[in-house]
mmCIF file of C-alpha atoms in Angstrom:
data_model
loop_
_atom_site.group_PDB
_atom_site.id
_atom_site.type_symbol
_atom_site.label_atom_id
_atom_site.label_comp_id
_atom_site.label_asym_id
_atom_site.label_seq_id
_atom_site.Cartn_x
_atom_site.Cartn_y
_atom_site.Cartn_z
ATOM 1 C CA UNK Y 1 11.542 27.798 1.148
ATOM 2 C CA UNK Y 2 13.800 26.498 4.029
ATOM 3 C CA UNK Y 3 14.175 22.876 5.525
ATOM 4 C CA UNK Y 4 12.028 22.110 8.266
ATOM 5 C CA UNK Y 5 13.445 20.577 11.722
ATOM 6 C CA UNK Y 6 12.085 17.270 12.559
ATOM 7 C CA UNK Y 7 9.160 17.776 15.144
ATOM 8 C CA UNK Y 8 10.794 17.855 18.997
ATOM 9 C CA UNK Y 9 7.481 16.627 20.505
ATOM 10 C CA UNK Y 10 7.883 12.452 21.606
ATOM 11 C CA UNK Y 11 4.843 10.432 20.430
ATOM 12 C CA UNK Y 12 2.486 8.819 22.467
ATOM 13 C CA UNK Y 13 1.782 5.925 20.536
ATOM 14 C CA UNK Y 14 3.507 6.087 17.332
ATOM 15 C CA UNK Y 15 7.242 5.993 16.212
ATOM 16 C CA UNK Y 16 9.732 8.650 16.406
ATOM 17 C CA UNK Y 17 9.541 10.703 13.456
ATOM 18 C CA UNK Y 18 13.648 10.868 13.408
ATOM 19 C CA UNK Y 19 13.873 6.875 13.588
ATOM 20 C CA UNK Y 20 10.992 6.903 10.806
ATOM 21 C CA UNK Y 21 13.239 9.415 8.620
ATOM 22 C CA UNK Y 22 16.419 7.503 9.246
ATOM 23 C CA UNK Y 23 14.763 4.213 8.800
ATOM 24 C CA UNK Y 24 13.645 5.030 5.149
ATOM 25 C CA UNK Y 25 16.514 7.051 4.563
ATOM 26 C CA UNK Y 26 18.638 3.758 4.907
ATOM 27 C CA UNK Y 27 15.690 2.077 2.861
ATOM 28 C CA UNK Y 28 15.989 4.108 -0.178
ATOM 29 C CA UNK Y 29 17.872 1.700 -2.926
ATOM 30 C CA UNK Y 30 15.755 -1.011 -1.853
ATOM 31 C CA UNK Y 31 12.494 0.461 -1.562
ATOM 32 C CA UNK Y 32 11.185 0.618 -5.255
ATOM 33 C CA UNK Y 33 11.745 -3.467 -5.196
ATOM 34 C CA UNK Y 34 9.073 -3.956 -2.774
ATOM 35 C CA UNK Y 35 6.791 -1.259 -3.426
ATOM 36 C CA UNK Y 36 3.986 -3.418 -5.140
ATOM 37 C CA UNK Y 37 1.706 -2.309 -2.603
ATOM 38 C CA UNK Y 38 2.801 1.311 -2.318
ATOM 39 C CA UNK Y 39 2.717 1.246 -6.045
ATOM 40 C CA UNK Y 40 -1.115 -0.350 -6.094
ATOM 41 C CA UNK Y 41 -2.413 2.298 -3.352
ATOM 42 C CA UNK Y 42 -0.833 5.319 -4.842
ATOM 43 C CA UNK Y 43 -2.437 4.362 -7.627
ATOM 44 C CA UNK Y 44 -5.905 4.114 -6.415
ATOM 45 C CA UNK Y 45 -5.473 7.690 -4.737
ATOM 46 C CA UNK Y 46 -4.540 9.154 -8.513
ATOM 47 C CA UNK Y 47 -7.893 7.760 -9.539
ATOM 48 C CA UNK Y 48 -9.724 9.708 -6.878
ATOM 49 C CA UNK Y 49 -8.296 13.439 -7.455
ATOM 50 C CA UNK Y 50 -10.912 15.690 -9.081
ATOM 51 C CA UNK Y 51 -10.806 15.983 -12.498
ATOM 52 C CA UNK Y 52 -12.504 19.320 -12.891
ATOM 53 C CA UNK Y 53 -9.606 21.654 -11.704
ATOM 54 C CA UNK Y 54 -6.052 21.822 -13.078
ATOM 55 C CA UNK Y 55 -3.569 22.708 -10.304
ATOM 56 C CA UNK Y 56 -0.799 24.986 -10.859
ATOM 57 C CA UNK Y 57 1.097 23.774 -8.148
ATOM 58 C CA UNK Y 58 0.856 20.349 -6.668
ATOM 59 C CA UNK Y 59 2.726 18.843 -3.303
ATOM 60 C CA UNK Y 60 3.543 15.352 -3.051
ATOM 61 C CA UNK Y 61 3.817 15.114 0.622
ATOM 62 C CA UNK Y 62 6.037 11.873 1.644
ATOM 63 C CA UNK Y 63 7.301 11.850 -1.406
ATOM 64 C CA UNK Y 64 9.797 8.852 -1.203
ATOM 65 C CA UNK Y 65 11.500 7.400 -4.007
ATOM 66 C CA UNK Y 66 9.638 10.071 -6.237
ATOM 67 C CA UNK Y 67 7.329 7.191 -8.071
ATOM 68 C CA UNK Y 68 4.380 9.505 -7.257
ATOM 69 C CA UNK Y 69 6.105 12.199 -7.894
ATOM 70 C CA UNK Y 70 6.684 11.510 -11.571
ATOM 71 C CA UNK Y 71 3.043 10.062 -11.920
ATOM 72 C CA UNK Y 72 2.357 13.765 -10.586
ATOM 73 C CA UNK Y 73 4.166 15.642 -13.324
ATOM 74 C CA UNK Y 74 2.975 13.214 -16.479
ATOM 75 C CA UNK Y 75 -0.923 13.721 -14.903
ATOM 76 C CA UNK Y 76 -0.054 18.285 -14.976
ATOM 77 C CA UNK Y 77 2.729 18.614 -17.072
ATOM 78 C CA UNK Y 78 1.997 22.431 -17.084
ATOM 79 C CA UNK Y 79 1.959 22.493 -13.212
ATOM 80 C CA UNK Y 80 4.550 23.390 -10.894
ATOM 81 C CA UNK Y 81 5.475 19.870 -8.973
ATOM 82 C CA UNK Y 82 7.241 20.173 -5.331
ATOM 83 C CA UNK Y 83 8.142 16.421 -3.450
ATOM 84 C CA UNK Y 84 8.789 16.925 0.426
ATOM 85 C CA UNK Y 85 9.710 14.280 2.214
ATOM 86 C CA UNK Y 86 11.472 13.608 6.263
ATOM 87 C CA UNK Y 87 13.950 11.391 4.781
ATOM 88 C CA UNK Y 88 16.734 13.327 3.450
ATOM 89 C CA UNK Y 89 17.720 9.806 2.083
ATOM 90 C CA UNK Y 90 14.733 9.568 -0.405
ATOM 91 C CA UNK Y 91 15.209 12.939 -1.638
ATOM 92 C CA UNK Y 92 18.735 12.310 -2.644
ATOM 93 C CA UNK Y 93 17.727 9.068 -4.591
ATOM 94 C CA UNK Y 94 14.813 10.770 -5.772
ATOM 95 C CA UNK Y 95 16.018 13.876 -6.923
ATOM 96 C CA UNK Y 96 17.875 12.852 -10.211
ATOM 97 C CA UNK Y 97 15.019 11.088 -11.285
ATOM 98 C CA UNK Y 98 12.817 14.120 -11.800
ATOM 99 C CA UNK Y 99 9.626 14.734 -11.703
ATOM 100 C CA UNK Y 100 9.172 17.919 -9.457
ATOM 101 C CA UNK Y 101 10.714 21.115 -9.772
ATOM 102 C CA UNK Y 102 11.447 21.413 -5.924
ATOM 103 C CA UNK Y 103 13.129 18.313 -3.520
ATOM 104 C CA UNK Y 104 12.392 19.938 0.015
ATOM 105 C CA UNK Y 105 12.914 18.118 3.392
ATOM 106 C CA UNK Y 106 10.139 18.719 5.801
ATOM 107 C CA UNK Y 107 7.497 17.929 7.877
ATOM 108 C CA UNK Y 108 3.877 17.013 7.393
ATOM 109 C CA UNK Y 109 3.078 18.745 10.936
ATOM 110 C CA UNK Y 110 5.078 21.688 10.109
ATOM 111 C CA UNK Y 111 5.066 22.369 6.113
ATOM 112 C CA UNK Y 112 7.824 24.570 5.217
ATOM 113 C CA UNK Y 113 5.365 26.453 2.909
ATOM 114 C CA UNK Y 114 3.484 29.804 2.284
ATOM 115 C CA UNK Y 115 0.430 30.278 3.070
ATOM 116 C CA UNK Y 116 -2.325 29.674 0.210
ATOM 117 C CA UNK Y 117 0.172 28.418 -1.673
ATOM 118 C CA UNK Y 118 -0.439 25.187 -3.758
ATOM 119 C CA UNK Y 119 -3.437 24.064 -5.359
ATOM 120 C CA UNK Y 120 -3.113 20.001 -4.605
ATOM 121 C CA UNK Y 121 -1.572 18.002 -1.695
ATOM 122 C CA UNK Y 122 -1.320 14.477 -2.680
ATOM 123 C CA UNK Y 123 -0.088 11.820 -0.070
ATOM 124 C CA UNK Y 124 -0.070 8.193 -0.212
ATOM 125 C CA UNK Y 125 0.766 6.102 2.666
ATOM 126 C CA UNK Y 126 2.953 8.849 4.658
ATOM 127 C CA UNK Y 127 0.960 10.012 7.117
ATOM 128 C CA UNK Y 128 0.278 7.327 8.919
ATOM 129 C CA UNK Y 129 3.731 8.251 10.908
ATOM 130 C CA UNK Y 130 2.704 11.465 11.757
ATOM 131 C CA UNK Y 131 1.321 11.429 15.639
ATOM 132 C CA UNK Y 132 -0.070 14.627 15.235
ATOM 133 C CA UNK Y 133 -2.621 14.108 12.397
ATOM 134 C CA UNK Y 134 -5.026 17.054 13.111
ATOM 135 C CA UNK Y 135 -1.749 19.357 12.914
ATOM 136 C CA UNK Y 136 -1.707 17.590 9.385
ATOM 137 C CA UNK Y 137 -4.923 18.952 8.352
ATOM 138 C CA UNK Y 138 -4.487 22.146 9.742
ATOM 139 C CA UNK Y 139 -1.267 22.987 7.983
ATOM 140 C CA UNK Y 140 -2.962 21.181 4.780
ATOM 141 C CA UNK Y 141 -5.378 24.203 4.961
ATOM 142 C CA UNK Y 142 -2.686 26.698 5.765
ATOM 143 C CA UNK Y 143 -1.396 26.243 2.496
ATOM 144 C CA UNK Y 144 -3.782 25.251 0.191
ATOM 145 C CA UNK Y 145 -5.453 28.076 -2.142
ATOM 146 C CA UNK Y 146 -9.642 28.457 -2.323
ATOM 147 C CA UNK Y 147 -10.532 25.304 -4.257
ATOM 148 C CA UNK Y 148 -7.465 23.728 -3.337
ATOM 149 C CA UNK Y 149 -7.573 19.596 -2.957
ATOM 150 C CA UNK Y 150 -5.684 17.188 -0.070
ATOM 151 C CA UNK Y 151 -6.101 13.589 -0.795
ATOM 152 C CA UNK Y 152 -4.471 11.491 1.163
ATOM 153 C CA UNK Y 153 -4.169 7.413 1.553
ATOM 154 C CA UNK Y 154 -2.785 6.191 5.089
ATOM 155 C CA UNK Y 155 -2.780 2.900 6.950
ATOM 156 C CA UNK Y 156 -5.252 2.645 10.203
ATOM 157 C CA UNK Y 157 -5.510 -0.056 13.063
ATOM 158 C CA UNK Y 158 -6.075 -3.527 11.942
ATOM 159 C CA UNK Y 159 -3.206 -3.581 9.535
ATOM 160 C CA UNK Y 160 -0.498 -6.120 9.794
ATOM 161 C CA UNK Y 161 -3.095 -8.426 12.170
ATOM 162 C CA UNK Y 162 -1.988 -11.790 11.386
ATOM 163 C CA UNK Y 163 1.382 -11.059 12.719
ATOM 164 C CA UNK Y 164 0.230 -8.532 15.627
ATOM 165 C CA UNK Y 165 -1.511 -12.166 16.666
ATOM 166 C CA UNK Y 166 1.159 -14.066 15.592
ATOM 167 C CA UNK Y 167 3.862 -12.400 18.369
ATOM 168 C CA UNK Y 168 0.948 -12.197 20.756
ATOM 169 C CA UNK Y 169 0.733 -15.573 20.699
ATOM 170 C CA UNK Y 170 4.643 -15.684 21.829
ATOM 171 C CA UNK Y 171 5.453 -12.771 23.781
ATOM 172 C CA UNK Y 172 3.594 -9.155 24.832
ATOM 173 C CA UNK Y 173 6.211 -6.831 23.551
ATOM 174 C CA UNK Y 174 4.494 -4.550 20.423
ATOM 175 C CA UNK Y 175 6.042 -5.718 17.402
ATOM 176 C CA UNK Y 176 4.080 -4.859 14.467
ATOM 177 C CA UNK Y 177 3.570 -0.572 14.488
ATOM 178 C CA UNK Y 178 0.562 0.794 15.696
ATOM 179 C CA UNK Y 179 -1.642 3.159 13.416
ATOM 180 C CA UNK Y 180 -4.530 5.108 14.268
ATOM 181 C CA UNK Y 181 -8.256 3.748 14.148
ATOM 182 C CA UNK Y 182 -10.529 4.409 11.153
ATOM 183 C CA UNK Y 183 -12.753 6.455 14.073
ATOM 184 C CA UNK Y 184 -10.180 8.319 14.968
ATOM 185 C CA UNK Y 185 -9.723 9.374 11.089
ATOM 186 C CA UNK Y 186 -13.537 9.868 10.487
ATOM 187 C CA UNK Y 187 -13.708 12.184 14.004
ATOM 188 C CA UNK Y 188 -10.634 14.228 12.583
ATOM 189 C CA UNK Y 189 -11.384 14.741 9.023
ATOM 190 C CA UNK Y 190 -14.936 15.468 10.193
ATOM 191 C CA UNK Y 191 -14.174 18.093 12.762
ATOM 192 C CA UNK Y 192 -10.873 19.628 10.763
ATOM 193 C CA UNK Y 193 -11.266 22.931 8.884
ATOM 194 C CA UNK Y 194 -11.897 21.354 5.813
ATOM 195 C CA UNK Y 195 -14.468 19.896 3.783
ATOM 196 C CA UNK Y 196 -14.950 16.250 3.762
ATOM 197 C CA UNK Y 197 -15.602 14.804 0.355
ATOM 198 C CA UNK Y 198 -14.820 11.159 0.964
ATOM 199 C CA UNK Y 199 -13.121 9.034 3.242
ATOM 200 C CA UNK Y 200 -13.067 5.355 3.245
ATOM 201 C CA UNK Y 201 -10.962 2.257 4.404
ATOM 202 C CA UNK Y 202 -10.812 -0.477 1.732
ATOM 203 C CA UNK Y 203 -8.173 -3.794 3.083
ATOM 204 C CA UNK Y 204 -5.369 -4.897 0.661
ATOM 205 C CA UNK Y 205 -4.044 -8.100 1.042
ATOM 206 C CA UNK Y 206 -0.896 -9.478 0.124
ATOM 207 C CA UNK Y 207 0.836 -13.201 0.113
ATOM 208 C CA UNK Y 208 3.965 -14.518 1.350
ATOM 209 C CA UNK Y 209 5.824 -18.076 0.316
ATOM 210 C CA UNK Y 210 6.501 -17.595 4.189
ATOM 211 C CA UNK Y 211 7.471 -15.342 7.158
ATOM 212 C CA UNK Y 212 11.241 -14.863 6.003
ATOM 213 C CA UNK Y 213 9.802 -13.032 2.561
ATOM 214 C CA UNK Y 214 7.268 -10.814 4.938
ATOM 215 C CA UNK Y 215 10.138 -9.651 7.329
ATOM 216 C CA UNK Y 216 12.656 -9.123 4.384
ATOM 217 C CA UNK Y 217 10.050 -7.049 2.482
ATOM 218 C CA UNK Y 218 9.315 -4.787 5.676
ATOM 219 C CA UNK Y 219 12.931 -3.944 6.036
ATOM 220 C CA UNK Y 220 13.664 -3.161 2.607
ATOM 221 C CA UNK Y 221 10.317 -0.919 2.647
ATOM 222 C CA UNK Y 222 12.231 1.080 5.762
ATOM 223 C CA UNK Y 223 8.547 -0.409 7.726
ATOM 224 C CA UNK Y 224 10.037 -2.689 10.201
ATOM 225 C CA UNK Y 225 9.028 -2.580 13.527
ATOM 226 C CA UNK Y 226 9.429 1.145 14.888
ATOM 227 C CA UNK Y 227 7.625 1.292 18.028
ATOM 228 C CA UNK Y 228 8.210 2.790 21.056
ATOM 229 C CA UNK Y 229 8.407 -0.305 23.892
ATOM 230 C CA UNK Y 230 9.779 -2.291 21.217
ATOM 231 C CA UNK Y 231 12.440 -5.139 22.407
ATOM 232 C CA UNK Y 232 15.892 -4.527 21.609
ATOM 233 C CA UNK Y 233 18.574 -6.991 20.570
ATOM 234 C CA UNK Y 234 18.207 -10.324 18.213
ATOM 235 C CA UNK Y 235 15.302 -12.417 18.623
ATOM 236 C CA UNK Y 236 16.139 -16.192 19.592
ATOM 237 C CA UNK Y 237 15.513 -18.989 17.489
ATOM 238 C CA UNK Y 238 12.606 -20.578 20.198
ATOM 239 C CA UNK Y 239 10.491 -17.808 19.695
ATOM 240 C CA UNK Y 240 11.150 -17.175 15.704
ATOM 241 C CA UNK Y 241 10.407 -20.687 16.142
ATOM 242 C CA UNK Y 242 7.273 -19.993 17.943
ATOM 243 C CA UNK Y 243 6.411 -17.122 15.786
ATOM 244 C CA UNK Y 244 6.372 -18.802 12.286
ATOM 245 C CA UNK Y 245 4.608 -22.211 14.052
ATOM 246 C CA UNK Y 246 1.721 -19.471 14.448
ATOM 247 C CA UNK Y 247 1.738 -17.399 11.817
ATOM 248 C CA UNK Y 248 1.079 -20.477 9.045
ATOM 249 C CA UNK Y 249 -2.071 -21.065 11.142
ATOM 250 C CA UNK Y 250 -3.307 -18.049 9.403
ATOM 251 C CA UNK Y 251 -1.659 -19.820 5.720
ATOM 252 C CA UNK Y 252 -4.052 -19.574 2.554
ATOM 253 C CA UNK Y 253 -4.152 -21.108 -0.748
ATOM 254 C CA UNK Y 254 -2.446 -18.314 -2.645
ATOM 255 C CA UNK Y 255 0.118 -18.224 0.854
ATOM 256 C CA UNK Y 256 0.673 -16.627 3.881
ATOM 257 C CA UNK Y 257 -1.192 -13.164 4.041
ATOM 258 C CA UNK Y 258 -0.707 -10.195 5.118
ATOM 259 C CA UNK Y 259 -3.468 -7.649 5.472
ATOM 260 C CA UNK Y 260 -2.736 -3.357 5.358
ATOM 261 C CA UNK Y 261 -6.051 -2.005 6.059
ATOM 262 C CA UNK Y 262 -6.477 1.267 3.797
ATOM 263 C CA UNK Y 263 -7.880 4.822 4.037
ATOM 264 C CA UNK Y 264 -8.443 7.134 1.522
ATOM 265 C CA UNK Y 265 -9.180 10.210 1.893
ATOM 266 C CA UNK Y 266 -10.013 13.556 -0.113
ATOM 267 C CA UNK Y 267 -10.700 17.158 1.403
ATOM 268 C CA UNK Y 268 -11.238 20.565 -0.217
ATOM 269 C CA UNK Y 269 -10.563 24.084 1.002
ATOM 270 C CA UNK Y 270 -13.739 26.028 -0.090
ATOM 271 C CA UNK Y 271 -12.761 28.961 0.773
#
């Protein structure tokens, strides 16, 4: 297996895949503090892999920090476990760690893989940077074996809301990243060359003492605002200002809150 070269295609809507694989490169000692959500999710998606089929070789595509990973190797220790990941930065600080056999930079769009030639492609909250998702599912297919599984969590539109309305409320620039609807996920998984055996988008919420926490957490994640059209240079105090006067509007009991809204999905090759 070889490395694969970031995609050379520009996004329409969604970030540069080289900015997203620097980004959480640079994020990689201070991602695991601030994964309680990653952590949660990733979670949820082990609970929905089939439990009839033992895979020889699983992929944990977007691997990060490896947490997965690991999970992945106690859940098959007999398997063969390969982590691929954009960010050469997460490999590095994932690699001594364990947990697969194989630490492979690559692409979701453009797997650096046989054909037929794992049994299980697990993937929480990756794809979701990937512009190109049918491409995704395609090379999901390409190298998955008869019977093989995908399951995938990723993050749709509707996530991050409070603060999309928050900055709207100050300025028009596009802050907050932009994700995919759950419609456009339903039409794709639907009309992709494999079978469907459940997709659904379930919101996780969590709460902030206040909007310094929220920021600081999405920059140690590597999640900060990537957009194209974003604004460059600092923000002023006036409109922080402005920004945190209408963000506590949204302010709860348990804090401020901040919504990811969820999907979850699982796919088989048949045949």
């Amino acid at each position: 297996m070889t490395e694969a070269s970031l995609s050379e295609r520009p996004p329409k809507q969604l970030p540069d895949k080289r900015q997203v694989a620097a980004s959480f490169s640079r994020a990689a000692a201070s991602y695991d503090s601030v994964a309680a959500l990653q952590r949660q999710v990733g979670k949820q998606l082990l609970a929905r892999l089939p439990s009839t089929r033992q895979p020889g070789r699983w992929l944990d595509l977007g691997s990060g920090t490896g947490y997965f990973s690991r999970a992945l190797a106690t859940a098959f220790p007999d398997a063969d476990g390969l982590a691929l990941d954009i960010a050469e930065g997460m490999l590095r600080h994932a690699r001594p760690q364990g947990g697969a056999r194989h630490f492979v930079t690559g692409d979701a769009e453009r797997l650096p893989l046989r054909d037929g030639s794992v049994d299980l492609i697990y993937s929480s909250l990756a794809l979701q940077w990937c512009e190109d998702f049918a491409g995704v599912l395609s090379e999901a297919r390409r190298v998955l074996r008869p019977g093989g599984t995908f399951a995938f969590s990723s993050l749709c539109s509707g996530t991050l809301q409070e603060l999309r309305d928050s900055w709207q409320a100050v300025d028009g620039f596009a802050h907050v990243n932009r994700f995919r609807s759950l419609e456009a996920y339903q039409a794709l998984c639907s009309d992709c060359c494999l079978r469907l055996v459940s997709l659904e988008v379930r919101p996780e919420v969590l709460h902030f003492p206040d909007l310094r926490q929220l920021t600081h957490e999405l920059k140690a994640l590597g999640a900060h605002n990537l957009n194209p059209g974003r604004p460059g240079g600092l923000t002023g105090r006036a409109r922080i200002r402005a920004l945190v006067d209408a963000y506590e509007g949204f302010r709860q009991p348990a804090g401020l809150p901040a919504t990811y809204q969820v999907v979850y999905g699982v796919l088989r090759k048949d045949s």
